């Protein structure tokens, strides 16, 4: 078994939502840790990589049941199953949250709290009707994070699965809210493979 340490480098503003708003100012805030720094939850990364794995299977005209990797690695949930024992199967891998590099976290938390607001911006957008006019009441403002690099790890990866995970990472080019509108352009890259 191995642990894959990887980085996510963002090339544009990005938004991973917290589900919170700031009242009248912003309609959607980014998720932040206890130190008010951006991060990406492990379950979000797991879902993103699972989606990439499913896309790659579809390109090969294969179904998820044809490849046990997805069920075994990511886990399985079957809403149609009537038997409690087959509804949910835990995957073999464990995904950590993605955080800023520890040295940058130290600078931002221990030495200079005043720099944290510079990690975030607000963006406005509105819906345009067929005549090219903004639709009434459609103005929306969201908080975004500036381009930066986060680090995470995946535990309990066997050798065969490591190659498949790397292929899934190469498939992902954007993540988060409004990724079809220019946000969240990114690159996943394995930086270290640690054998156990």
Short mmCIF file of C-alpha atoms in Angstrom, two decimals:
data_model
loop_
_atom_site.label_atom_id
_atom_site.label_comp_id
_atom_site.label_asym_id
_atom_site.label_seq_id
_atom_site.Cartn_x
_atom_site.Cartn_y
_atom_site.Cartn_z
CA UNK A 1 0.00 0.00 0.00
CA UNK A 2 1.03 3.59 -0.56
CA UNK A 3 0.11 7.15 0.28
CA UNK A 4 -0.18 9.59 -2.61
CA UNK A 5 0.72 13.17 -1.74
CA UNK A 6 -0.55 15.57 -4.38
CA UNK A 7 -0.96 19.25 -5.11
CA UNK A 8 -3.81 21.21 -6.68
CA UNK A 9 -2.59 24.36 -8.38
CA UNK A 10 -5.25 26.90 -9.35
CA UNK A 11 -4.64 29.18 -12.33
CA UNK A 12 -7.80 31.28 -11.92
CA UNK A 13 -10.13 32.41 -9.15
CA UNK A 14 -12.02 29.46 -7.64
CA UNK A 15 -14.97 28.81 -5.36
CA UNK A 16 -15.70 25.75 -3.26
CA UNK A 17 -18.88 26.58 -1.42
CA UNK A 18 -19.63 26.51 2.26
CA UNK A 19 -23.39 26.87 1.81
CA UNK A 20 -23.22 30.14 3.78
CA UNK A 21 -23.95 33.72 2.76
CA UNK A 22 -22.97 37.06 4.23
CA UNK A 23 -26.45 38.52 4.13
CA UNK A 24 -27.01 41.26 1.57
CA UNK A 25 -23.34 41.49 0.57
CA UNK A 26 -22.44 38.03 -0.81
CA UNK A 27 -24.73 35.21 -1.93
CA UNK A 28 -22.10 32.46 -1.51
CA UNK A 29 -19.02 32.25 0.70
CA UNK A 30 -16.07 29.91 0.15
CA UNK A 31 -15.42 27.22 2.72
CA UNK A 32 -12.71 28.15 5.24
CA UNK A 33 -10.98 26.32 8.07
CA UNK A 34 -10.84 27.40 11.73
CA UNK A 35 -8.02 29.85 10.85
CA UNK A 36 -10.11 31.52 8.13
CA UNK A 37 -7.96 29.96 5.37
CA UNK A 38 -9.31 28.27 2.24
CA UNK A 39 -9.37 24.50 1.98
CA UNK A 40 -11.11 21.76 0.02
CA UNK A 41 -12.83 18.94 1.95
CA UNK A 42 -11.58 15.42 1.31
CA UNK A 43 -15.10 14.25 0.43
CA UNK A 44 -15.25 16.90 -2.32
CA UNK A 45 -11.94 15.67 -3.75
CA UNK A 46 -13.07 12.05 -3.52
CA UNK A 47 -16.27 12.86 -5.43
CA UNK A 48 -14.36 14.82 -8.06
CA UNK A 49 -11.90 11.98 -8.65
CA UNK A 50 -14.71 9.41 -8.70
CA UNK A 51 -16.50 11.52 -11.32
CA UNK A 52 -13.32 11.61 -13.40
CA UNK A 53 -12.99 7.81 -13.10
CA UNK A 54 -16.57 7.38 -14.31
CA UNK A 55 -15.95 9.76 -17.23
CA UNK A 56 -12.86 7.81 -18.27
CA UNK A 57 -14.80 4.54 -18.15
CA UNK A 58 -17.56 6.05 -20.27
CA UNK A 59 -15.00 7.10 -22.89
CA UNK A 60 -13.98 3.44 -23.12
CA UNK A 61 -17.67 2.41 -23.48
CA UNK A 62 -17.49 0.55 -20.19
CA UNK A 63 -19.90 0.60 -17.27
CA UNK A 64 -18.95 1.05 -13.59
CA UNK A 65 -19.91 -2.53 -12.84
CA UNK A 66 -17.34 -3.65 -15.45
CA UNK A 67 -14.50 -2.18 -13.38
CA UNK A 68 -14.34 -3.11 -9.67
CA UNK A 69 -11.83 -0.27 -9.06
CA UNK A 70 -14.53 2.36 -8.59
CA UNK A 71 -16.60 0.34 -6.12
CA UNK A 72 -13.60 -0.91 -4.15
CA UNK A 73 -11.55 2.30 -4.12
CA UNK A 74 -14.22 4.98 -3.70
CA UNK A 75 -16.99 2.97 -2.08
CA UNK A 76 -20.52 2.27 -3.18
CA UNK A 77 -24.01 3.49 -2.40
CA UNK A 78 -27.11 1.83 -3.83
CA UNK A 79 -30.39 3.62 -3.15
CA UNK A 80 -32.34 0.83 -4.87
CA UNK A 81 -31.09 -1.95 -2.63
CA UNK A 82 -33.55 -3.22 -0.05
CA UNK A 83 -30.95 -5.08 1.99
CA UNK A 84 -29.20 -2.91 4.59
CA UNK A 85 -25.89 -4.74 4.12
CA UNK A 86 -25.63 -3.85 0.41
CA UNK A 87 -26.75 -0.21 0.53
CA UNK A 88 -23.37 1.22 1.43
CA UNK A 89 -19.84 -0.12 1.05
CA UNK A 90 -16.92 1.92 2.36
CA UNK A 91 -14.09 2.48 -0.11
CA UNK A 92 -10.55 1.36 0.68
CA UNK A 93 -9.00 4.83 0.24
CA UNK A 94 -8.97 7.75 2.68
CA UNK A 95 -8.88 11.30 1.29
CA UNK A 96 -7.50 14.15 3.41
CA UNK A 97 -8.63 17.75 3.11
CA UNK A 98 -6.51 19.94 0.83
CA UNK A 99 -4.81 22.81 2.67
CA UNK A 100 -2.25 25.51 1.97
CA UNK A 101 1.39 24.55 2.43
CA UNK A 102 2.34 24.47 6.14
CA UNK A 103 4.92 27.27 5.78
CA UNK A 104 2.37 29.58 4.15
CA UNK A 105 -0.23 28.64 6.76
CA UNK A 106 2.26 29.59 9.48
CA UNK A 107 2.92 32.99 7.90
CA UNK A 108 -0.78 33.70 7.54
CA UNK A 109 -1.80 32.54 11.02
CA UNK A 110 1.16 33.30 13.27
CA UNK A 111 2.84 36.29 11.74
CA UNK A 112 0.42 38.42 9.76
CA UNK A 113 -3.33 38.05 10.16
CA UNK A 114 -3.85 41.19 8.06
CA UNK A 115 -2.86 39.28 4.89
CA UNK A 116 -5.82 36.85 5.01
CA UNK A 117 -8.37 39.19 3.38
CA UNK A 118 -6.13 39.32 0.28
CA UNK A 119 -6.83 35.62 -0.31
CA UNK A 120 -10.43 36.41 -1.28
CA UNK A 121 -12.29 38.56 -3.80
CA UNK A 122 -15.94 39.07 -4.63
CA UNK A 123 -17.35 38.60 -8.12
CA UNK A 124 -20.70 39.70 -9.50
CA UNK A 125 -22.71 38.11 -12.28
CA UNK A 126 -26.21 38.49 -13.62
CA UNK A 127 -28.51 36.59 -15.95
CA UNK A 128 -29.02 38.13 -19.39
CA UNK A 129 -32.29 37.66 -21.28
CA UNK A 130 -32.68 37.03 -25.03
CA UNK A 131 -32.60 40.81 -25.71
CA UNK A 132 -29.24 41.23 -23.99
CA UNK A 133 -30.74 42.94 -20.95
CA UNK A 134 -30.05 41.93 -17.34
CA UNK A 135 -32.96 40.03 -15.82
CA UNK A 136 -34.53 41.75 -12.87
CA UNK A 137 -33.38 40.39 -9.50
CA UNK A 138 -30.67 38.17 -11.03
CA UNK A 139 -27.59 39.97 -9.70
CA UNK A 140 -25.50 37.49 -7.73
CA UNK A 141 -22.25 38.13 -5.86
CA UNK A 142 -19.99 35.30 -4.77
CA UNK A 143 -16.75 35.11 -2.83
CA UNK A 144 -13.82 33.55 -4.69
CA UNK A 145 -10.30 32.55 -3.67
CA UNK A 146 -7.24 33.86 -5.51
CA UNK A 147 -5.09 31.39 -7.49
CA UNK A 148 -2.83 29.36 -5.19
CA UNK A 149 -1.68 25.80 -4.48
CA UNK A 150 -3.19 23.37 -1.96
CA UNK A 151 -1.81 20.03 -0.79
CA UNK A 152 -3.57 16.79 0.15
CA UNK A 153 -3.02 13.04 0.40
CA UNK A 154 -4.81 9.78 -0.38
CA UNK A 155 -4.08 6.87 1.97
CA UNK A 156 -4.40 3.10 1.34
CA UNK A 157 -3.63 3.12 -2.38
CA UNK A 158 -2.33 -0.07 -3.97
CA UNK A 159 0.08 0.03 -6.94
CA UNK A 160 -2.54 -0.75 -9.58
CA UNK A 161 -4.87 1.95 -8.29
CA UNK A 162 -2.11 4.59 -8.14
CA UNK A 163 -1.87 4.68 -11.94
CA UNK A 164 -5.66 4.95 -12.29
CA UNK A 165 -5.77 7.80 -9.77
CA UNK A 166 -3.06 9.63 -11.67
CA UNK A 167 -5.10 9.26 -14.88
CA UNK A 168 -8.15 10.65 -13.06
CA UNK A 169 -6.10 13.60 -11.81
CA UNK A 170 -4.90 14.34 -15.35
CA UNK A 171 -8.52 14.35 -16.53
CA UNK A 172 -9.57 17.12 -14.12
CA UNK A 173 -9.01 20.61 -15.51
CA UNK A 174 -11.50 22.67 -13.46
CA UNK A 175 -13.30 22.37 -10.15
CA UNK A 176 -15.81 24.22 -8.01
CA UNK A 177 -18.63 26.64 -8.76
CA UNK A 178 -18.88 28.29 -12.19
CA UNK A 179 -16.19 26.09 -13.68
CA UNK A 180 -17.91 26.40 -17.07
CA UNK A 181 -17.59 30.18 -16.78
CA UNK A 182 -13.85 30.44 -16.24
CA UNK A 183 -13.52 29.75 -12.52
CA UNK A 184 -11.55 26.91 -10.96
CA UNK A 185 -9.01 26.20 -13.70
CA UNK A 186 -6.52 23.85 -12.04
CA UNK A 187 -3.95 21.10 -12.29
CA UNK A 188 -3.65 18.04 -10.04
CA UNK A 189 -0.17 16.61 -9.66
CA UNK A 190 1.25 13.76 -7.59
CA UNK A 191 4.28 15.14 -5.77
CA UNK A 192 5.27 12.11 -3.69
CA UNK A 193 4.40 8.44 -3.49
CA UNK A 194 5.11 7.02 -0.06
CA UNK A 195 5.27 3.22 0.20
CA UNK A 196 4.05 1.68 3.44
#
